[in-house]
């Protein structure tokens, strides 16, 4: 476990209880805004980020803080993920679900040093499930070590996110996947999707948009559990890399199979 695991986990649980769950299924229309078509933000996202930012600054004062909503207000802040030490915050991952009063949704926190993710927290407030990973130290769910496992299904179970993929590539991906994978719906929540890969529920996921607050913690979690997450050309995912496209899989074998079909 990372040395800061407990204080960060305690902070996340407090914010989840007092902010995220406090507003859950209680939002009025005036408390939900649209940043761009289909991309929602709520009063709870903003409040959660303020609480998390203040708490993380107290835990590690020397670290920069890169929050999703702060970057929305000032896009230049995203470059601070490459600072010597930085926190990356997704105050509510799966806001679309949350705003509509349904699961899944979660809180994602990553700790980055010189552009490398060194620790990650993925929290499901409704299940009170804390996933954690530390670079070189393994992956954990609720303090217990966890190893990624394949689903064992006749066809690999694939959740392919084509929401941000334009034609004709979207159709080409769907055609390539047809008959090769057992396709399932995406949860629209990275805090849920990455644990599904580790827990044997899904085998493969294709992401197009790979923003650091959505993926830094989850990529580390999958990799430390023994799975693989990488760009389509096989290069590593780094939070400061602004390219798009990534495949995550429950095992390196499945990743190789997926990139051969979808890459």
Coordinates of C-alpha atoms in Angstrom, one line a residue:
X1 CA 0.0 0.0 0.0
X2 CA 1.2 3.5 -0.6
X3 CA 2.3 5.5 2.4
X4 CA -0.5 7.9 1.9
X5 CA -3.1 5.3 1.3
X6 CA -5.0 5.7 4.5
X7 CA -5.3 9.5 4.7
X8 CA -6.3 9.7 1.1
X9 CA -8.8 6.9 1.4
X10 CA -10.3 8.5 4.5
X11 CA -10.6 11.9 2.7
X12 CA -12.3 10.2 -0.3
X13 CA -14.8 8.4 1.9
X14 CA -15.6 11.6 3.8
X15 CA -16.2 13.6 0.6
X16 CA -18.3 10.7 -0.8
X17 CA -20.5 10.6 2.2
X18 CA -20.9 14.3 2.9
X19 CA -21.0 15.6 -0.7
X20 CA -21.5 13.0 -3.4
X21 CA -24.1 10.8 -1.6
X22 CA -25.7 13.8 0.1
X23 CA -26.7 15.2 -3.4
X24 CA -27.3 11.8 -5.0
X25 CA -30.9 11.6 -6.4
X26 CA -31.6 15.0 -4.9
X27 CA -30.3 17.2 -7.7
X28 CA -32.6 19.8 -9.3
X29 CA -32.4 20.8 -12.9
X30 CA -30.7 24.0 -12.0
X31 CA -27.9 22.1 -10.3
X32 CA -26.9 20.3 -13.5
X33 CA -25.1 22.0 -16.4
X34 CA -23.8 20.8 -19.8
X35 CA -20.1 21.6 -20.4
X36 CA -20.5 20.3 -24.0
X37 CA -23.1 18.2 -25.7
X38 CA -23.6 15.1 -23.5
X39 CA -20.9 16.1 -21.0
X40 CA -22.5 17.1 -17.7
X41 CA -21.3 18.7 -14.5
X42 CA -23.3 19.1 -11.3
X43 CA -23.1 21.1 -8.2
X44 CA -21.8 17.9 -6.5
X45 CA -18.9 17.6 -8.9
X46 CA -17.7 21.2 -8.1
X47 CA -18.2 20.8 -4.4
X48 CA -16.5 17.4 -4.3
X49 CA -13.5 18.8 -6.2
X50 CA -13.2 21.7 -3.8
X51 CA -13.2 19.4 -0.7
X52 CA -10.8 16.9 -2.3
X53 CA -8.4 19.7 -3.4
X54 CA -8.3 21.2 0.0
X55 CA -7.8 17.8 1.7
X56 CA -5.1 16.7 -0.7
X57 CA -3.3 20.0 -0.3
X58 CA -3.2 19.4 3.4
X59 CA -1.9 15.9 3.0
X60 CA 0.9 16.8 0.6
X61 CA 1.3 20.6 0.4
X62 CA 4.1 20.5 -2.2
X63 CA 2.0 18.8 -4.8
X64 CA 0.2 20.5 -7.7
X65 CA -3.5 19.8 -8.0
X66 CA -5.1 19.0 -11.3
X67 CA -8.8 18.6 -11.1
X68 CA -11.2 18.0 -13.9
X69 CA -13.4 21.0 -13.2
X70 CA -10.4 23.3 -12.6
X71 CA -9.0 22.4 -16.0
X72 CA -12.4 23.1 -17.5
X73 CA -12.1 26.6 -16.2
X74 CA -8.4 27.0 -17.0
X75 CA -7.2 24.4 -19.7
X76 CA -3.6 25.3 -19.1
X77 CA -3.7 23.6 -15.7
X78 CA -3.6 20.2 -17.4
X79 CA 0.1 20.7 -18.1
X80 CA 0.8 20.5 -14.4
X81 CA 0.4 16.7 -14.5
X82 CA 4.0 16.8 -15.4
X83 CA 5.1 18.7 -12.3
X84 CA 7.5 17.1 -9.8
X85 CA 4.5 16.0 -7.8
X86 CA 0.8 16.3 -8.7
X87 CA -2.6 15.1 -7.6
X88 CA -5.1 14.3 -10.4
X89 CA -8.7 14.5 -9.3
X90 CA -11.9 13.2 -10.9
X91 CA -14.4 14.4 -8.3
X92 CA -17.3 12.4 -9.7
X93 CA -16.5 9.9 -12.4
X94 CA -19.6 8.8 -14.3
X95 CA -21.3 12.2 -13.9
X96 CA -23.8 11.3 -16.7
X97 CA -25.0 8.4 -14.6
X98 CA -24.9 10.3 -11.3
X99 CA -26.9 13.3 -12.7
X100 CA -29.6 10.9 -13.9
X101 CA -29.8 9.3 -10.4
X102 CA -28.3 5.9 -11.3
X103 CA -25.1 4.0 -10.8
X104 CA -22.2 3.5 -11.5
X105 CA -20.2 6.5 -10.5
X106 CA -17.1 7.0 -8.4
X107 CA -14.2 9.1 -7.2
X108 CA -10.8 8.8 -8.9
X109 CA -7.5 10.1 -7.4
X110 CA -4.0 9.6 -8.8
X111 CA -0.7 10.7 -7.5
X112 CA 1.9 11.5 -10.2
X113 CA 5.6 12.1 -9.9
X114 CA 7.5 13.6 -12.8
X115 CA 4.7 12.4 -15.2
X116 CA 4.6 8.9 -13.8
X117 CA 1.6 7.6 -11.9
X118 CA 2.8 6.2 -8.6
X119 CA -0.5 5.6 -6.8
X120 CA -4.2 5.5 -7.5
X121 CA -7.5 5.3 -5.7
X122 CA -10.8 4.3 -7.3
X123 CA -13.8 4.5 -5.0
X124 CA -17.4 3.3 -5.5
X125 CA -19.4 5.2 -2.9
X126 CA -22.5 3.0 -3.2
X127 CA -20.6 -0.3 -2.7
X128 CA -18.0 1.3 -0.4
X129 CA -15.4 -0.4 -2.5
X130 CA -11.9 1.1 -2.5
X131 CA -9.5 0.0 -5.2
X132 CA -5.9 1.0 -4.8
X133 CA -2.6 0.6 -6.7
X134 CA 0.9 1.6 -6.0
X135 CA 3.6 1.6 -8.6
X136 CA 5.7 -1.6 -8.1
X137 CA 3.7 -2.6 -5.1
X138 CA 0.6 -4.3 -6.4
X139 CA -3.2 -3.7 -6.6
X140 CA -5.7 -3.9 -3.8
X141 CA -9.4 -4.0 -3.2
X142 CA -10.5 -3.0 0.3
X143 CA -6.9 -3.5 1.6
X144 CA -6.6 -7.1 0.1
X145 CA -4.2 -7.8 -2.7
X146 CA -5.9 -8.6 -6.0
X147 CA -4.7 -10.3 -9.3
X148 CA -6.5 -9.7 -12.6
X149 CA -8.3 -12.7 -14.1
X150 CA -9.8 -13.4 -17.5
X151 CA -13.5 -14.1 -17.7
X152 CA -13.0 -17.6 -19.2
X153 CA -15.9 -17.1 -21.6
X154 CA -15.8 -18.7 -25.1
X155 CA -15.4 -15.3 -26.6
X156 CA -13.5 -12.5 -24.7
X157 CA -16.0 -10.1 -23.1
X158 CA -15.4 -6.6 -24.6
X159 CA -16.7 -3.2 -23.6
X160 CA -15.9 -1.0 -26.5
X161 CA -16.4 2.7 -26.0
X162 CA -17.1 4.4 -29.4
X163 CA -18.8 7.5 -27.9
X164 CA -15.9 9.7 -29.0
X165 CA -15.0 7.9 -32.2
X166 CA -16.1 9.4 -35.5
X167 CA -17.1 7.6 -38.6
X168 CA -15.8 5.7 -40.6
X169 CA -13.5 4.4 -37.8
X170 CA -16.5 3.7 -35.5
X171 CA -18.1 1.4 -38.1
X172 CA -14.7 -0.3 -38.9
X173 CA -14.1 -1.1 -35.2
X174 CA -17.6 -2.5 -34.7
X175 CA -17.2 -4.6 -37.9
X176 CA -13.8 -5.9 -36.7
X177 CA -15.2 -6.8 -33.3
X178 CA -18.2 -8.6 -34.7
X179 CA -17.9 -12.4 -34.0
X180 CA -14.5 -12.0 -32.3
X181 CA -15.8 -10.7 -28.9
X182 CA -18.9 -10.9 -26.7
X183 CA -19.8 -7.2 -26.7
X184 CA -21.3 -5.7 -23.5
X185 CA -22.4 -2.2 -22.7
X186 CA -19.9 0.3 -21.3
X187 CA -20.8 1.6 -17.8
X188 CA -19.9 5.2 -18.8
X189 CA -17.7 5.2 -15.7
X190 CA -13.9 4.4 -15.7
X191 CA -14.1 3.9 -11.9
X192 CA -16.3 0.9 -12.7
X193 CA -14.8 -0.3 -15.9
X194 CA -11.2 -0.8 -14.7
X195 CA -12.3 -3.0 -11.7
X196 CA -14.4 -5.1 -14.1
X197 CA -11.3 -6.0 -16.0
X198 CA -9.5 -7.0 -12.8
X199 CA -12.5 -8.9 -11.4
X200 CA -13.0 -11.2 -14.4
X201 CA -16.3 -9.5 -15.5
X202 CA -14.8 -7.9 -18.7
X203 CA -11.7 -9.0 -20.6
X204 CA -11.1 -6.0 -22.9
X205 CA -11.9 -2.4 -23.1
X206 CA -11.2 0.1 -25.9
X207 CA -11.1 3.8 -24.9
X208 CA -10.8 6.7 -27.3
X209 CA -10.7 9.7 -25.0
X210 CA -8.0 9.2 -22.4
X211 CA -8.0 12.2 -20.1
X212 CA -5.7 11.9 -17.1
X213 CA -8.5 12.2 -14.4
X214 CA -10.4 9.4 -16.1
X215 CA -7.5 7.0 -16.6
X216 CA -4.3 7.6 -14.6
X217 CA -5.6 5.7 -11.5
X218 CA -7.3 2.9 -13.5
X219 CA -4.4 2.2 -15.8
X220 CA -2.1 1.7 -12.8
X221 CA -4.7 -0.5 -11.0
X222 CA -5.0 -2.8 -14.0
X223 CA -1.2 -3.0 -14.6
X224 CA -0.3 -3.6 -11.0
X225 CA -3.0 -6.4 -10.9
X226 CA -1.2 -8.1 -13.8
X227 CA -3.3 -6.8 -16.7
X228 CA -2.2 -4.5 -19.5
X229 CA -3.2 -1.1 -20.6
X230 CA -1.4 0.7 -23.4
X231 CA -1.7 2.8 -26.5
X232 CA -2.7 1.1 -29.7
X233 CA 1.0 1.2 -30.8
X234 CA 2.0 -0.6 -27.6
X235 CA 3.5 2.5 -25.9
X236 CA 2.7 3.2 -22.3
X237 CA -0.1 5.4 -21.1
X238 CA 1.2 8.5 -19.4
X239 CA -1.1 11.1 -17.8
X240 CA 0.6 14.0 -19.7
X241 CA 0.3 12.3 -23.1
X242 CA -2.5 14.0 -25.0
X243 CA -2.9 11.4 -27.7
X244 CA -6.2 9.4 -27.9
X245 CA -6.8 5.7 -28.1
X246 CA -6.0 3.0 -25.6
X247 CA -6.8 -0.7 -25.0
X248 CA -6.9 -2.2 -21.5
X249 CA -7.2 -5.9 -20.9
X250 CA -7.2 -8.4 -18.1
X251 CA -4.0 -10.0 -19.3
X252 CA -1.2 -9.2 -21.8
X253 CA -2.4 -12.1 -23.9
X254 CA -5.8 -10.6 -24.3
X255 CA -4.3 -7.2 -25.0
X256 CA -2.3 -8.7 -27.9
X257 CA -5.4 -10.4 -29.2
X258 CA -7.4 -7.2 -28.9
X259 CA -4.9 -4.9 -30.6
X260 CA -4.5 -7.3 -33.5
X261 CA -8.3 -7.1 -34.1
X262 CA -9.0 -3.5 -33.2
X263 CA -5.8 -1.6 -33.5

